[in-house]
Tab-separated table of C-alpha atoms in Angstrom:
chain	number	residue	atom	x	y	z
Z	17	MET	CA	2.615	2.439	-16.006
Z	18	LYS	CA	4.640	5.484	-16.914
Z	19	THR	CA	4.112	9.094	-15.880
Z	20	SER	CA	6.112	12.331	-15.963
Z	21	ILE	CA	5.908	15.611	-14.110
Z	22	LYS	CA	7.876	18.851	-14.242
Z	23	LEU	CA	8.816	20.365	-10.891
Z	24	ASN	CA	10.376	23.674	-9.846
Z	25	VAL	CA	13.160	22.114	-7.776
Z	26	SER	CA	16.665	20.938	-8.540
Z	27	ALA	CA	17.309	17.365	-9.633
Z	28	GLU	CA	19.695	17.006	-6.696
Z	29	TYR	CA	16.958	17.927	-4.209
Z	30	ILE	CA	14.432	15.388	-5.555
Z	31	PHE	CA	17.102	12.710	-5.803
Z	32	GLU	CA	18.192	13.278	-2.193
Z	33	ARG	CA	14.581	13.012	-0.953
Z	34	LEU	CA	14.097	9.709	-2.811
Z	35	ILE	CA	17.394	8.261	-1.588
Z	36	ASP	CA	16.886	9.442	2.010
Z	37	SER	CA	13.609	7.533	2.060
Z	38	ARG	CA	15.317	4.355	0.796
Z	39	ILE	CA	18.225	4.660	3.246
Z	40	TYR	CA	15.761	4.956	6.125
Z	41	ASP	CA	13.834	1.913	4.836
Z	42	ILE	CA	17.103	-0.053	4.754
Z	43	PHE	CA	17.827	1.008	8.335
Z	44	GLU	CA	14.342	-0.061	9.460
Z	45	ALA	CA	14.742	-3.468	7.784
Z	46	THR	CA	18.372	-4.248	8.641
Z	47	GLY	CA	19.303	-2.010	11.563
Z	48	GLU	CA	22.312	-0.718	9.610
Z	49	TRP	CA	22.942	2.709	8.108
Z	50	VAL	CA	24.281	2.695	4.563
Z	51	THR	CA	25.622	5.537	2.460
Z	52	GLU	CA	24.525	6.617	-0.968
Z	53	ASP	CA	27.717	5.104	-2.429
Z	54	ASP	CA	26.727	1.648	-1.105
Z	55	LEU	CA	23.313	1.550	-2.777
Z	56	THR	CA	24.057	0.274	-6.311
Z	57	ASN	CA	23.409	-3.497	-6.395
Z	58	PHE	CA	22.431	-3.448	-2.705
Z	59	SER	CA	19.697	-5.904	-1.704
Z	60	TYR	CA	17.788	-6.531	1.489
Z	61	VAL	CA	14.620	-8.172	2.790
Z	62	SER	CA	11.764	-6.032	4.050
Z	63	GLU	CA	7.968	-6.087	4.340
Z	64	ASN	CA	5.703	-4.563	1.718
Z	65	ASP	CA	2.490	-2.647	2.441
Z	66	ALA	CA	0.520	-5.908	2.609
Z	67	GLY	CA	2.820	-7.305	5.312
Z	68	GLN	CA	4.481	-9.851	3.000
Z	69	ASN	CA	8.226	-10.393	2.986
Z	70	CYS	CA	9.896	-9.078	-0.139
Z	71	ARG	CA	13.419	-8.769	-1.501
Z	72	ILE	CA	14.393	-5.308	-2.687
Z	73	VAL	CA	17.321	-4.928	-5.076
Z	74	LEU	CA	18.628	-1.475	-5.989
Z	75	ASN	CA	19.789	-1.871	-9.595
Z	76	LYS	CA	20.945	1.597	-10.587
Z	77	VAL	CA	21.632	4.675	-8.498
Z	78	SER	CA	23.150	7.619	-10.404
Z	79	PHE	CA	23.285	10.904	-8.514
Z	80	ALA	CA	20.597	13.336	-9.703
Z	81	GLN	CA	19.942	11.218	-12.821
Z	82	SER	CA	18.294	7.897	-12.065
Z	83	TYR	CA	17.176	5.507	-9.375
Z	84	HIS	CA	15.992	2.019	-10.378
Z	85	TYR	CA	15.011	-0.893	-8.148
Z	86	GLN	CA	13.084	-4.161	-8.064
Z	87	VAL	CA	10.742	-5.577	-5.449
Z	88	GLU	CA	10.227	-9.333	-5.516
Z	89	THR	CA	7.460	-11.067	-3.582
Z	90	LYS	CA	6.282	-14.641	-3.786
Z	91	ASN	CA	3.671	-13.626	-6.397
Z	92	GLU	CA	5.311	-10.922	-8.512
Z	93	LEU	CA	8.376	-8.974	-9.576
Z	94	ILE	CA	7.917	-5.202	-9.688
Z	95	SER	CA	10.503	-3.026	-11.458
Z	96	LYS	CA	10.376	0.685	-10.656
Z	97	ALA	CA	12.451	3.480	-12.159
Z	98	PHE	CA	12.795	7.182	-11.449
Z	99	ASP	CA	14.621	9.104	-14.184
Z	100	LEU	CA	15.466	12.758	-13.643
Z	101	LYS	CA	16.109	15.224	-16.449
Z	102	THR	CA	17.469	18.640	-15.490
Z	103	LEU	CA	15.685	21.368	-17.460
Z	104	ALA	CA	17.216	24.378	-15.659
Z	105	ALA	CA	18.988	25.109	-12.377
Z	106	ASP	CA	15.772	24.740	-10.377
Z	107	LYS	CA	13.581	22.804	-12.795
Z	108	VAL	CA	13.479	19.044	-13.314
Z	109	GLU	CA	11.356	16.528	-15.165
Z	110	VAL	CA	10.753	13.342	-13.190
Z	111	THR	CA	9.708	10.255	-15.141
Z	112	PHE	CA	8.435	7.313	-13.131
Z	113	SER	CA	7.875	3.927	-14.713
Z	114	GLN	CA	6.728	0.654	-13.233
Z	115	ARG	CA	6.489	-2.840	-14.709
Z	116	VAL	CA	4.829	-5.708	-12.882
Z	117	LYS	CA	5.514	-9.309	-13.846
Z	118	ALA	CA	3.274	-11.861	-12.149
Z	119	LYS	CA	4.620	-15.301	-11.297
Z	120	ASN	CA	1.274	-17.035	-11.864
Z	121	LEU	CA	-1.662	-16.548	-14.213
Z	122	LEU	CA	-4.296	-15.719	-11.603
Z	123	HIS	CA	-2.149	-13.030	-10.014
Z	124	GLY	CA	-1.395	-11.633	-13.477
Z	125	LEU	CA	-5.104	-11.308	-14.284
Z	126	ARG	CA	-5.738	-9.574	-10.974
Z	127	ASN	CA	-2.882	-7.105	-11.675
Z	128	LYS	CA	-4.178	-6.322	-15.179
Z	129	THR	CA	-7.693	-5.706	-13.894
Z	130	THR	CA	-6.492	-3.509	-11.051
Z	131	ASN	CA	-4.203	-1.519	-13.340
Z	132	LEU	CA	-6.985	-1.038	-15.883
Z	133	PHE	CA	-9.332	0.506	-13.319
Z	134	LEU	CA	-6.897	2.110	-10.852
Z	135	GLY	CA	-3.709	2.826	-12.844
Z	136	TRP	CA	-4.717	6.470	-13.325
Z	137	LEU	CA	-5.173	6.831	-9.560
Z	138	GLN	CA	-1.682	5.531	-8.840
Z	139	ALA	CA	-0.192	7.982	-11.358
Z	140	SER	CA	-2.212	10.832	-9.871
Z	141	ASN	CA	-1.116	9.992	-6.323
Z	142	PHE	CA	2.511	9.796	-7.450
Z	143	ARG	CA	2.294	13.304	-8.943
Z	144	LYS	CA	0.680	14.610	-5.716
Z	145	VAL	CA	3.523	13.197	-3.608
Z	146	LEU	CA	6.128	14.874	-5.813
Z	147	LYS	CA	4.210	18.166	-5.681
Z	148	GLN	CA	4.315	17.984	-1.862
Z	149	ILE	CA	8.088	17.487	-2.024
Z	150	GLU	CA	8.265	20.524	-4.308
Z	151	VAL	CA	6.388	22.621	-1.720
Z	152	GLY	CA	9.055	21.740	0.866
Z	153	TYR	CA	11.816	23.125	-1.363
């Protein structure tokens, strides 16, 4: 899945909101506060929305440009990327992409079926979340 949206906020503002959320998640999972400089190649174990343990690896964190990470569960590997493109001082284009690689055939079929019918809903919800962040600017 890949989706883009243009927002009337600075790239720095959106980036900080995304990173603040991740830093708080790391604190909840590990009990330790980390700084933005510590995030590249940082990994930790947490729980996903379904209550399963997962390993999260932050692959790329470039201030106000990109934020890429992977979530690995026993059934799948999910790669997510946020890329920010500054259009003006207070205008940014956010591109979100997600790739899911299933570790077994049955789980892969379930993911393809779900994405076929509900992929548009996930993209729509993502845009709504970013619009709410824009309102707070």
